[in-house]
mmCIF file of N, CA and C in Angstrom:
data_model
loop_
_atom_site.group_PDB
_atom_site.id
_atom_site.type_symbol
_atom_site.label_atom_id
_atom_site.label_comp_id
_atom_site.label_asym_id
_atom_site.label_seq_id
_atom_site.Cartn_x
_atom_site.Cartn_y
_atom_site.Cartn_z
ATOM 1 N N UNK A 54 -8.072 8.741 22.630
ATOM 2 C CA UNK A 54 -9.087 8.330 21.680
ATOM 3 C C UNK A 54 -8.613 8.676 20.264
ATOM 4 N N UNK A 55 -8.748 7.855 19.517
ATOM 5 C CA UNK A 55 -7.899 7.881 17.934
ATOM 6 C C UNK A 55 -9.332 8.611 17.255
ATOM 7 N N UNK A 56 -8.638 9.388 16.165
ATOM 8 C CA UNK A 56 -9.580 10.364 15.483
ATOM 9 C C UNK A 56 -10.202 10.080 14.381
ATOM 10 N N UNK A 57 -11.304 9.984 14.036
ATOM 11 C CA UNK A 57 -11.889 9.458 12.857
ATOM 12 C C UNK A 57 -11.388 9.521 11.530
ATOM 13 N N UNK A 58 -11.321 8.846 11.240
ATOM 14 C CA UNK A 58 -10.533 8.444 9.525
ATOM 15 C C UNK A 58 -11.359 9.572 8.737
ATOM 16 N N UNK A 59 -10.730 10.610 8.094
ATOM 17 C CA UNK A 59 -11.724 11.798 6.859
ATOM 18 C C UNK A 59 -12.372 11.014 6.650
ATOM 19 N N UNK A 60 -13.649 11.884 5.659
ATOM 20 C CA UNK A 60 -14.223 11.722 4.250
ATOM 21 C C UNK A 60 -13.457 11.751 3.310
ATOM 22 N N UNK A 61 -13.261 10.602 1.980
ATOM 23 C CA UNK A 61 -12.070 11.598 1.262
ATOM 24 C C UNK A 61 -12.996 11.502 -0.054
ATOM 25 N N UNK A 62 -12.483 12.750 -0.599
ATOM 26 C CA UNK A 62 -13.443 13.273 -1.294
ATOM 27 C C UNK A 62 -12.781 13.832 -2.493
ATOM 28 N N UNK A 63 -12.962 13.032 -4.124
ATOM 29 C CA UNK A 63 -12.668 13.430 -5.334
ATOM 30 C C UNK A 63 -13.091 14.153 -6.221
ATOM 31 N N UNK A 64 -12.354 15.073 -6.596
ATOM 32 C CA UNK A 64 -12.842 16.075 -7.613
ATOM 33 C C UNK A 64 -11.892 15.910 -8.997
ATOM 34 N N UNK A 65 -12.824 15.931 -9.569
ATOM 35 C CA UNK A 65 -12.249 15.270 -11.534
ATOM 36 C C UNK A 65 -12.657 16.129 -12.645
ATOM 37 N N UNK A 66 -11.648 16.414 -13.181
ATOM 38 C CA UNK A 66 -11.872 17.022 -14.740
ATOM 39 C C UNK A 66 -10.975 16.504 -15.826
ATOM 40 N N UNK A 67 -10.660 17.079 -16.687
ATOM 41 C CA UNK A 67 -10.001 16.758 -18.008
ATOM 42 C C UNK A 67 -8.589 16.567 -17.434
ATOM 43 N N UNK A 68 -8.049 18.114 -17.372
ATOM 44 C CA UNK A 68 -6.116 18.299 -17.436
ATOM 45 C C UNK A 68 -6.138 18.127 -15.991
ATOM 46 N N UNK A 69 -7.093 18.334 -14.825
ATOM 47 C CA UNK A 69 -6.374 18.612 -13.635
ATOM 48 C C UNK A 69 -5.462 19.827 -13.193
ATOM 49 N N UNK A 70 -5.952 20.940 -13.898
ATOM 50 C CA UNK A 70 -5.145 22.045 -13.888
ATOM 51 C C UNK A 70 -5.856 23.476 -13.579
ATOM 52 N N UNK A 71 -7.645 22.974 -13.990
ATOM 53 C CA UNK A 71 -8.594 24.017 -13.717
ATOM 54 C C UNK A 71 -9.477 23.885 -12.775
ATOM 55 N N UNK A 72 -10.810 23.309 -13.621
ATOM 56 C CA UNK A 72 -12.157 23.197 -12.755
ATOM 57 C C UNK A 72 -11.741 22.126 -11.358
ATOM 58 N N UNK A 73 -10.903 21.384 -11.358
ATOM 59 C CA UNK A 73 -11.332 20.237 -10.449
ATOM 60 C C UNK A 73 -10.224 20.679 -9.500
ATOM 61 N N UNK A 74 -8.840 21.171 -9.531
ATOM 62 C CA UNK A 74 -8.023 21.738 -8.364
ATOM 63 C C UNK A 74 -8.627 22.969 -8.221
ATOM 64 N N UNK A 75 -9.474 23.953 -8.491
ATOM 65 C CA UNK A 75 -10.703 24.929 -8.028
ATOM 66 C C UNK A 75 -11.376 24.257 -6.730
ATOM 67 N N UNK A 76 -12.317 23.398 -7.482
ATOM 68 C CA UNK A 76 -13.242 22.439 -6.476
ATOM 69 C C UNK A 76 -12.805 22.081 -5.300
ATOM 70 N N UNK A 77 -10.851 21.259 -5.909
ATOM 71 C CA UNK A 77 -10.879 20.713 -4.583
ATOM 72 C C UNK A 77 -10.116 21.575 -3.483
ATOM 73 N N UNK A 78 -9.413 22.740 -4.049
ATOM 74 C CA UNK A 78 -8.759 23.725 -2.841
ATOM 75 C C UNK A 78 -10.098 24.589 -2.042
ATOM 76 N N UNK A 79 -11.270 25.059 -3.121
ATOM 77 C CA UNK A 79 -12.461 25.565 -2.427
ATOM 78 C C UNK A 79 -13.163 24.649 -1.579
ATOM 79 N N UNK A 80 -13.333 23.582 -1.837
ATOM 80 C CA UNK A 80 -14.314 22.730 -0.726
ATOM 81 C C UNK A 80 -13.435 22.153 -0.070
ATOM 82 N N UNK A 81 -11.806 22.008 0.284
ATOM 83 C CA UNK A 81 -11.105 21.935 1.472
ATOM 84 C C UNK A 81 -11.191 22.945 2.493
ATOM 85 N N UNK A 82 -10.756 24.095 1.545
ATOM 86 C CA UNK A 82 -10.959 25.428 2.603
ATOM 87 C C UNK A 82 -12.146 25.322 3.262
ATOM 88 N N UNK A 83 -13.148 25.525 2.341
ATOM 89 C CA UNK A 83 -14.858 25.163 3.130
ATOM 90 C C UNK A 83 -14.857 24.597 4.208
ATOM 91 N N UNK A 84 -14.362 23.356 4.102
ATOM 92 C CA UNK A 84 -15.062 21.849 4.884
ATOM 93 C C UNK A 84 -14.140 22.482 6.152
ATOM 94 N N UNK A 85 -12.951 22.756 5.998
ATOM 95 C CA UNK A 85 -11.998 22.895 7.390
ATOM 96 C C UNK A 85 -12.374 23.850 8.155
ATOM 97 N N UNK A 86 -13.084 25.140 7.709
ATOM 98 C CA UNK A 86 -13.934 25.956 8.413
ATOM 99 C C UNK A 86 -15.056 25.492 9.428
ATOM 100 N N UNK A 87 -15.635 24.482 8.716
ATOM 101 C CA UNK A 87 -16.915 23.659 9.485
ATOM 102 C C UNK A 87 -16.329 22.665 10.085
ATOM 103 N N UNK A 88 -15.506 21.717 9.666
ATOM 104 C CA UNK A 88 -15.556 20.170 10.302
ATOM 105 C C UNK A 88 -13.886 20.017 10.448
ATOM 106 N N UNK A 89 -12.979 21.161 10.577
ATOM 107 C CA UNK A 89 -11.388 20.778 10.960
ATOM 108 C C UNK A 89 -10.922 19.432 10.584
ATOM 109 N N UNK A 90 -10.476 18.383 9.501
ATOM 110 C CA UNK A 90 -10.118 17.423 9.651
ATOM 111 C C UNK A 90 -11.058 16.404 9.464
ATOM 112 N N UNK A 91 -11.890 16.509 9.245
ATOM 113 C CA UNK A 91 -13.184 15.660 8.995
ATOM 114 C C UNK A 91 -13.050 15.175 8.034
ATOM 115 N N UNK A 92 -12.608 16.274 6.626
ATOM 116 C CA UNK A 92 -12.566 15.913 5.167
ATOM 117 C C UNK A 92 -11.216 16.132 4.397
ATOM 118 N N UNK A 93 -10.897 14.784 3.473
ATOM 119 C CA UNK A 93 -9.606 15.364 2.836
ATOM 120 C C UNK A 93 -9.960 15.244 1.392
ATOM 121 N N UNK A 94 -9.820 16.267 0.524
ATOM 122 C CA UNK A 94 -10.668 16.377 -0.467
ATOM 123 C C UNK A 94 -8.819 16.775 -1.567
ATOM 124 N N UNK A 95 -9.287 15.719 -2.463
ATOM 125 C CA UNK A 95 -8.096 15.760 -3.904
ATOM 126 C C UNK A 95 -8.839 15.717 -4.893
ATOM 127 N N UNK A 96 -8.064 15.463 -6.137
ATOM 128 C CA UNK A 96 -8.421 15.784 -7.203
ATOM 129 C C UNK A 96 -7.503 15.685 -8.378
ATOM 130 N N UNK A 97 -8.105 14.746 -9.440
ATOM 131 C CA UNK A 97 -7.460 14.303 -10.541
ATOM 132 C C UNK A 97 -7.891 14.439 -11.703
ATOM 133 N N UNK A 98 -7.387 13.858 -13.390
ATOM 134 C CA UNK A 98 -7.877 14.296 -13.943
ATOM 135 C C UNK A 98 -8.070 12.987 -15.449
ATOM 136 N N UNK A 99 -8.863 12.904 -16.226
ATOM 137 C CA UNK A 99 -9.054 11.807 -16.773
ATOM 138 C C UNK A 99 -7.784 12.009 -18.218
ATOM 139 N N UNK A 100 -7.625 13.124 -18.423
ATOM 140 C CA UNK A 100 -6.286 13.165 -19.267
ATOM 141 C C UNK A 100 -5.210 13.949 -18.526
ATOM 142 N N UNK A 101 -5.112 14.129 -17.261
ATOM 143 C CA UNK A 101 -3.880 14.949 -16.581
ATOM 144 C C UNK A 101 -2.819 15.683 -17.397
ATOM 145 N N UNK A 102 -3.199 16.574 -17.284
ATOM 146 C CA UNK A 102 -1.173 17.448 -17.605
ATOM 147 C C UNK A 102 -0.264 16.990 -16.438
ATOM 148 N N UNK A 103 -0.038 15.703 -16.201
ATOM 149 C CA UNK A 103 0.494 14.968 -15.303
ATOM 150 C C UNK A 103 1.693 16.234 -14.582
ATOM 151 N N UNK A 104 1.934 16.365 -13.819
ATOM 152 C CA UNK A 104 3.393 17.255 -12.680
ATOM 153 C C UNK A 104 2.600 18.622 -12.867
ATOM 154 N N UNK A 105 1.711 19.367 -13.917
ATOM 155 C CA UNK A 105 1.567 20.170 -14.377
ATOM 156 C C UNK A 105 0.746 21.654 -13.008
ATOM 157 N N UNK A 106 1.446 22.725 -13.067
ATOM 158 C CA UNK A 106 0.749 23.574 -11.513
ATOM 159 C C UNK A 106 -0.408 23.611 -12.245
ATOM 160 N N UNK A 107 -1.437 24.355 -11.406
ATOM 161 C CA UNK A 107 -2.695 24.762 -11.611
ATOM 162 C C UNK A 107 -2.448 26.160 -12.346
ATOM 163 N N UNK A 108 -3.602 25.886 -13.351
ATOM 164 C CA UNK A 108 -3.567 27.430 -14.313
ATOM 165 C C UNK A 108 -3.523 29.104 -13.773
ATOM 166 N N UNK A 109 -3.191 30.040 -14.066
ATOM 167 C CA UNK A 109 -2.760 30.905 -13.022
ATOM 168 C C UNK A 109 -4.568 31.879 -12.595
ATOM 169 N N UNK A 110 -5.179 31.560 -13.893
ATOM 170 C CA UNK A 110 -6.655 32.270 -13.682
ATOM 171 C C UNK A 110 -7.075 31.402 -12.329
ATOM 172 N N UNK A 111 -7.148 30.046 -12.189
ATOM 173 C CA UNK A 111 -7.298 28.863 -11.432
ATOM 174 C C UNK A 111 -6.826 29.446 -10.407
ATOM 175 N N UNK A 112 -5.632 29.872 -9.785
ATOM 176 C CA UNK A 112 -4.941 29.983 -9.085
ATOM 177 C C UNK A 112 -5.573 30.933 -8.415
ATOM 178 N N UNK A 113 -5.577 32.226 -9.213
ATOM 179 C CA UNK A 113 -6.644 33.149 -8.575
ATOM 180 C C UNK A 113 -7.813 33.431 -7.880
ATOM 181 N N UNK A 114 -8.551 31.861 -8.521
ATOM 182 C CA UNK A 114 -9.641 32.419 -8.063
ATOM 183 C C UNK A 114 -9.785 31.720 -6.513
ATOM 184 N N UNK A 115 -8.816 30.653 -6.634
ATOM 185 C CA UNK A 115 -8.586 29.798 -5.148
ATOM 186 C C UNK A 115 -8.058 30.739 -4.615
ATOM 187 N N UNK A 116 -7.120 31.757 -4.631
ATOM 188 C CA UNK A 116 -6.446 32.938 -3.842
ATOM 189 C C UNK A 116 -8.065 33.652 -3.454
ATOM 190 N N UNK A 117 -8.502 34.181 -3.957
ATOM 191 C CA UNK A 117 -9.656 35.103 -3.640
ATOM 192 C C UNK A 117 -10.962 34.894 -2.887
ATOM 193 N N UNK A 118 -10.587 33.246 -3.512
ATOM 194 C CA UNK A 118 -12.111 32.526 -1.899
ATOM 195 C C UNK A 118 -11.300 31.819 -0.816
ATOM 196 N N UNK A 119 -10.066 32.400 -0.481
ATOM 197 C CA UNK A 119 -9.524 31.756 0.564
ATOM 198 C C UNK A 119 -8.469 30.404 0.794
ATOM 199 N N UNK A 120 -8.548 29.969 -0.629
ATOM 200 C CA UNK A 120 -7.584 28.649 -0.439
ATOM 201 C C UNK A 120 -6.154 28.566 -1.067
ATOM 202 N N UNK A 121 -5.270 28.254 -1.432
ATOM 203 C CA UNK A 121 -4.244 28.254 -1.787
ATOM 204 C C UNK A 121 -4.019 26.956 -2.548
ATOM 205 N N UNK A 122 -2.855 27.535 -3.638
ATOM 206 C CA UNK A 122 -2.522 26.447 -4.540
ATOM 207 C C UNK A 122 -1.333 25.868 -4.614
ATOM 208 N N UNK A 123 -0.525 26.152 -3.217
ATOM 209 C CA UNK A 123 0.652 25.713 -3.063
ATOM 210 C C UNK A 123 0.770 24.235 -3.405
ATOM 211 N N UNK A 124 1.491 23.414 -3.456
ATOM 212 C CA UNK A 124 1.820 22.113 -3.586
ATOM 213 C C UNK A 124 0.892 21.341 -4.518
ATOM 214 N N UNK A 125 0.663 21.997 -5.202
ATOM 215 C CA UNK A 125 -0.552 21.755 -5.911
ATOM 216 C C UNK A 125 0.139 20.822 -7.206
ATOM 217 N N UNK A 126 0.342 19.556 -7.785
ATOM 218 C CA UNK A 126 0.701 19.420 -9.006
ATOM 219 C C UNK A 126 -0.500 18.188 -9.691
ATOM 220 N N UNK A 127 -0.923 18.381 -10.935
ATOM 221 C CA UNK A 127 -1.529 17.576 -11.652
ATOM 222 C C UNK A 127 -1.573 15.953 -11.940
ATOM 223 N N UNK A 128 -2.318 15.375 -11.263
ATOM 224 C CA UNK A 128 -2.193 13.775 -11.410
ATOM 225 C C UNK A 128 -3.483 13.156 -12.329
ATOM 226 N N UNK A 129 -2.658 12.056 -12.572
ATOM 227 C CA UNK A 129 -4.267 11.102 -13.697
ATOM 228 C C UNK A 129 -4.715 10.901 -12.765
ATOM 229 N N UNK A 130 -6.089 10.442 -13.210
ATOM 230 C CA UNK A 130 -6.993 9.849 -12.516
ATOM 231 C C UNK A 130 -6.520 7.881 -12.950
ATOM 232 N N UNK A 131 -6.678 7.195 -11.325
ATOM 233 C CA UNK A 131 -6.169 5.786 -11.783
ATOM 234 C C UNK A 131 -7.604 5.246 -11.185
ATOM 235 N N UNK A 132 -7.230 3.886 -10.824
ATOM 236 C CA UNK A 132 -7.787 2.956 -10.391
ATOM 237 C C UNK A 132 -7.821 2.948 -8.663
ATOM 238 N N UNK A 133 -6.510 2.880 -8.694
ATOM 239 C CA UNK A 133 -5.798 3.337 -7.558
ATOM 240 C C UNK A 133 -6.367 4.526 -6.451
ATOM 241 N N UNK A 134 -6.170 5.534 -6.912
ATOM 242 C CA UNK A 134 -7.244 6.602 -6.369
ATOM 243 C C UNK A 134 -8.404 6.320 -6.405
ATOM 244 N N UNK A 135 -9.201 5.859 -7.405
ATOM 245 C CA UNK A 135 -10.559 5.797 -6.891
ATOM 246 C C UNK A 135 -10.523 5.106 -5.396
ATOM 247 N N UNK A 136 -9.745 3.662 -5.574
ATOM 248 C CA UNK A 136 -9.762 2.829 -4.177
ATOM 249 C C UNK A 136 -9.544 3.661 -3.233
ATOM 250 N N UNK A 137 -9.020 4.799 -3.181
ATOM 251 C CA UNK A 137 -8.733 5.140 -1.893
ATOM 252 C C UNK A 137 -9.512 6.855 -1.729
ATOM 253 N N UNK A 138 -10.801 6.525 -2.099
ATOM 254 C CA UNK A 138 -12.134 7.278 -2.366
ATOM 255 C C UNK A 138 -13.372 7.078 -1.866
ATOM 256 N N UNK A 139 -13.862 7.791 -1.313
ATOM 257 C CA UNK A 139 -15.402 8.034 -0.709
ATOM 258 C C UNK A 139 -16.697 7.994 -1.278
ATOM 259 N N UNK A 140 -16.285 9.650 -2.220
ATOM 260 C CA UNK A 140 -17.167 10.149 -2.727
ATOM 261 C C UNK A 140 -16.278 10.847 -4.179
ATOM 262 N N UNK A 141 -16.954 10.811 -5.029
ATOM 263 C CA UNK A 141 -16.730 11.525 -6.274
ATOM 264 C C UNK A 141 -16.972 12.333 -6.851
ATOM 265 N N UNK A 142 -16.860 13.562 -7.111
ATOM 266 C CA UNK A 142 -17.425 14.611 -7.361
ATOM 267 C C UNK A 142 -16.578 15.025 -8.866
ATOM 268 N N UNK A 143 -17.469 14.976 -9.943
ATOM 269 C CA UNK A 143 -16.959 15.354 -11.509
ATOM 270 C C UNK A 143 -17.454 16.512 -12.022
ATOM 271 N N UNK A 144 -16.785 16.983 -12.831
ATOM 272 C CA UNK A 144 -17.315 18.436 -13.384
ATOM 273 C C UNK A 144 -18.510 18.339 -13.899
ATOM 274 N N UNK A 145 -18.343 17.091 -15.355
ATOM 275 C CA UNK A 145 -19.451 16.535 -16.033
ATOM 276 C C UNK A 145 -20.123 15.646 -16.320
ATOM 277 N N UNK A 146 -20.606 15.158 -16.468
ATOM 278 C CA UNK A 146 -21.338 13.902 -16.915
ATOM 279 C C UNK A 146 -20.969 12.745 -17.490
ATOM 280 N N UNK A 147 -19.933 13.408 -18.713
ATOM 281 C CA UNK A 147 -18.750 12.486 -19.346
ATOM 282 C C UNK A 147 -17.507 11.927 -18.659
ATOM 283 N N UNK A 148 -17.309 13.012 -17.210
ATOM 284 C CA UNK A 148 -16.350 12.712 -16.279
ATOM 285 C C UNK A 148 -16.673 11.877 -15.535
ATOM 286 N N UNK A 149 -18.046 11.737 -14.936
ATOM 287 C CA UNK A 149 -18.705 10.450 -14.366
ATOM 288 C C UNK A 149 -18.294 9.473 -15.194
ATOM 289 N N UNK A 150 -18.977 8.950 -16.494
ATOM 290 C CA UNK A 150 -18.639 8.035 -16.966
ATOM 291 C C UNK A 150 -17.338 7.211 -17.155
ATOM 292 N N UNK A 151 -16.411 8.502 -17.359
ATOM 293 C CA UNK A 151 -15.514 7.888 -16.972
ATOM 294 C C UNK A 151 -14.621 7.296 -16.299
ATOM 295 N N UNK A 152 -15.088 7.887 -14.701
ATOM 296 C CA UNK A 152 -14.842 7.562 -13.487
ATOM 297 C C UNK A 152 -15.581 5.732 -13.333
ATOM 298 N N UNK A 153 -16.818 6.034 -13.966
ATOM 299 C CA UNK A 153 -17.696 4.698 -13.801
ATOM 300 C C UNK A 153 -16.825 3.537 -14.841
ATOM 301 N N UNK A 154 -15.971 4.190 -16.051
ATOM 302 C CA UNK A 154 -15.333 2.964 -16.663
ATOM 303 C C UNK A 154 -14.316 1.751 -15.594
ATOM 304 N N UNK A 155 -14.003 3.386 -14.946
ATOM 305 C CA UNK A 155 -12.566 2.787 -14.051
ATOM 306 C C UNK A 155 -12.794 1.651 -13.171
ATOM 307 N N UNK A 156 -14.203 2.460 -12.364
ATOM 308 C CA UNK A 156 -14.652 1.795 -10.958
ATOM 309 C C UNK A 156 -15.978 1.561 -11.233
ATOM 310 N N UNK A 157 -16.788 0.593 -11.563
ATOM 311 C CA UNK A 157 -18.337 0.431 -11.609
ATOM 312 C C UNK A 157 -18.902 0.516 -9.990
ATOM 313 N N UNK A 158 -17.602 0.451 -9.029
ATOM 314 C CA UNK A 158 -18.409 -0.047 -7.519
ATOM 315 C C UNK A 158 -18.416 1.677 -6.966
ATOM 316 N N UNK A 159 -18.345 2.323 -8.035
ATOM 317 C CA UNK A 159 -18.411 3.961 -6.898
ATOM 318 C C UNK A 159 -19.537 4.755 -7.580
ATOM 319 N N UNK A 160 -20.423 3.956 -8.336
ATOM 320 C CA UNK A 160 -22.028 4.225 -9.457
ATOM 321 C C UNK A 160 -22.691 5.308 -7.821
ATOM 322 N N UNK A 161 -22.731 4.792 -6.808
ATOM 323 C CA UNK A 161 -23.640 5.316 -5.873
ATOM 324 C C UNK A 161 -22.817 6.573 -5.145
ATOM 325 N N UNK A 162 -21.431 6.685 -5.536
ATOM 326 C CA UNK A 162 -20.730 7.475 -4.909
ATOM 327 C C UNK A 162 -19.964 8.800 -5.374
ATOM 328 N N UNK A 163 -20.874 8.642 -6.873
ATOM 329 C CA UNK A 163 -20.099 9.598 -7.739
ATOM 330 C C UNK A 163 -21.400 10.221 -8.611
ATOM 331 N N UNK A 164 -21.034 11.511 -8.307
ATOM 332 C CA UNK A 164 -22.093 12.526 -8.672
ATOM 333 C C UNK A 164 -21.147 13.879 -9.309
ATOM 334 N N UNK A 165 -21.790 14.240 -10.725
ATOM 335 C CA UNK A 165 -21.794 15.620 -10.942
ATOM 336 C C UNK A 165 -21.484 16.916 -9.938
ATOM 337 N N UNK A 166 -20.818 18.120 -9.578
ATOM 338 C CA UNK A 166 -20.568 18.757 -8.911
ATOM 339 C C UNK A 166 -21.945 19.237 -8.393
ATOM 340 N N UNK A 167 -22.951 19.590 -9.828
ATOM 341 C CA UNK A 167 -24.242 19.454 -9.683
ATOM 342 C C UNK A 167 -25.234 18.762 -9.168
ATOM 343 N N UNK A 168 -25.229 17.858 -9.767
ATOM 344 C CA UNK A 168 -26.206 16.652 -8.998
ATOM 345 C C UNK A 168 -25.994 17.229 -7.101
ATOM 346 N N UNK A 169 -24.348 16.950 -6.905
ATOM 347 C CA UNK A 169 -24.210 16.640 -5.655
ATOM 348 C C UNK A 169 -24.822 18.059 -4.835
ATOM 349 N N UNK A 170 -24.472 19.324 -5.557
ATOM 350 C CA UNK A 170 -25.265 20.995 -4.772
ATOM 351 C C UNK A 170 -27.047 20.911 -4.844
ATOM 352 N N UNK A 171 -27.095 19.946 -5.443
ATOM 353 C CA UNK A 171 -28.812 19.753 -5.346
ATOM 354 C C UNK A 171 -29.140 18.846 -4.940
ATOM 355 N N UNK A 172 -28.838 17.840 -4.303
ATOM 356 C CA UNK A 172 -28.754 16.934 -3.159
ATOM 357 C C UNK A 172 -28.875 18.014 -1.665
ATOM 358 N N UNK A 173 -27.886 18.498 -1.765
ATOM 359 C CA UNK A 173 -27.017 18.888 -0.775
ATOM 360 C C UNK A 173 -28.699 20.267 -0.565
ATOM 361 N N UNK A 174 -28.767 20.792 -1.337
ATOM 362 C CA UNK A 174 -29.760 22.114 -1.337
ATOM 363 C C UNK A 174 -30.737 21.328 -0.710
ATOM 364 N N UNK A 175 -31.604 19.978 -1.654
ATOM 365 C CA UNK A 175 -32.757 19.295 -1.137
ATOM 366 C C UNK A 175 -32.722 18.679 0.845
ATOM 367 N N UNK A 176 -31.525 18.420 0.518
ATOM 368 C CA UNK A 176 -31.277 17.522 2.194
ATOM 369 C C UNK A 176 -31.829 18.872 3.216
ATOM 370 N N UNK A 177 -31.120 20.413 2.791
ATOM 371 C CA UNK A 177 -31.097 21.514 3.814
ATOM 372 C C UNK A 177 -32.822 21.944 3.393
ATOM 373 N N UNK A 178 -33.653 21.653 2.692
ATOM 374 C CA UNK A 178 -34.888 22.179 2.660
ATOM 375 C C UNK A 178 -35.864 20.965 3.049
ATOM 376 N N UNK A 179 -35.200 20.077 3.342
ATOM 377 C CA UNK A 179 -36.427 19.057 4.037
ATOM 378 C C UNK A 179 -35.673 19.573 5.392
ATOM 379 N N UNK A 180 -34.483 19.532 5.707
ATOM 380 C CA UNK A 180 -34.404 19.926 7.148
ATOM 381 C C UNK A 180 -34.851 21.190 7.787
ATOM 382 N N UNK A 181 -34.795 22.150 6.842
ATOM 383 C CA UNK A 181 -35.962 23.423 7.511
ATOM 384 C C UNK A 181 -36.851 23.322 7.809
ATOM 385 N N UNK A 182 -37.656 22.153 6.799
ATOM 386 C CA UNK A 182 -39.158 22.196 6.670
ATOM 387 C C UNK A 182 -39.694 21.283 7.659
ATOM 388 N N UNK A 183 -39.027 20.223 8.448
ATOM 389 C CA UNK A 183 -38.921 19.079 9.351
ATOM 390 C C UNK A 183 -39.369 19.529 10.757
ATOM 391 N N UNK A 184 -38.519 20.848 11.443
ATOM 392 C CA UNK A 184 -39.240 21.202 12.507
ATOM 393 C C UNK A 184 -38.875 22.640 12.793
ATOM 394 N N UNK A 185 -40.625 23.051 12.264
ATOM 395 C CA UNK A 185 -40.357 25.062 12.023
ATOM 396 C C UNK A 185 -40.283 25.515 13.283
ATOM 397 N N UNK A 186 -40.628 24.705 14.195
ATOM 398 C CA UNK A 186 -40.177 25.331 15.705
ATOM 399 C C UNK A 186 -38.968 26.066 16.257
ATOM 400 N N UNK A 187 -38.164 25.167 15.324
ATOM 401 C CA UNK A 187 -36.788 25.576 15.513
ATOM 402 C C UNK A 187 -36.065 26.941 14.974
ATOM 403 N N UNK A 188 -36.863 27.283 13.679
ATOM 404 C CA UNK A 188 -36.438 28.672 13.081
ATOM 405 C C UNK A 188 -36.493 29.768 14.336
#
C-alpha cells in the first residue's frame, strides 16, 4: 500500500535566515513526533539571503526545542514553491500579501503564524466542548 503524499507546509519571512527556518525546523520536529511523515514543512523568504545558513541565535533556539539546522540554506520565495504548497504559514501580514502577490489561488491557504495558532486553539476548544463525556 503506497503512503500518503505529506502536507507540505510553508513558512515565510524576510531573509530566510530567522523567524521562518525557526518555524519550519520547530513544527517539523513537532509534526514528526505526532504524525511521522505526514508533514513536510520548508521555508522561504520574500528577500532571501539566498545560500545564506540560518542565524546562529536561530540556530540555537532550534537546538534547544529539539530540531536541528543542519542542511539548512536560505532560498527566495518563487512561484514555483508556492505550486508545490499546501498551506502557508507567514510571520506577518505583509508576508501574506506578499505571498498573495505571487499566488492569488493560495488566499484560503495562507495564514499568519497567528491567525493559523488561533484557528488551531479554536478547532481544540470546540472539540473539548463537543463531547464532555469524554474528558
Amino acid at each position: 500500500m503506497e503512503s500518503p503524499t505529506p502536507v507540505r507546509i510553508l513558512t515565510v519571512c524576510t531573509g530566510n535566515i530567522c523567524r521562518s527556518p525557526v518555524a519550519e525546523r520547530l513544527l517539523q520536529a513537532g509534526l514528526d513526533q505526532v504524525l511521522p511523515g505526514a508533514f513536510q514543512v520548508r521555508s522561504a523568504g520574500t528577500r532571501a539571503m539566498v545560500g545564506d545558513p540560518i542565524q546562529p541565535l536561530s540556530a540555537d533556539i532550534i537546538r534547544m526545542y529539539g530540531g536541528t539546522e543542519r542542511g539548512f540554506a536560505a532560498r527566495q520565495l518563487t512561484p514555483k514553491i508556492l505550486g508545490e504548497t499546501d498551506i502557508v504559514l507567514t510571520m506577518t501580514s505583509r508576508h501574506r500579501g506578499e505571498v498573495l502577490q505571487l499566488d492569488a489561488s493560495l488566499l484560503k491557504r495562507t495564514f499568519t503564524i497567528r491567525e493559523f495558532a488561533r484557528m488551531l486553539e479554536a478547532l481544540e476548544e470546540r472539540d473539548n466542548a463537543a463531547d464532555p463525556a469524554e474528558k
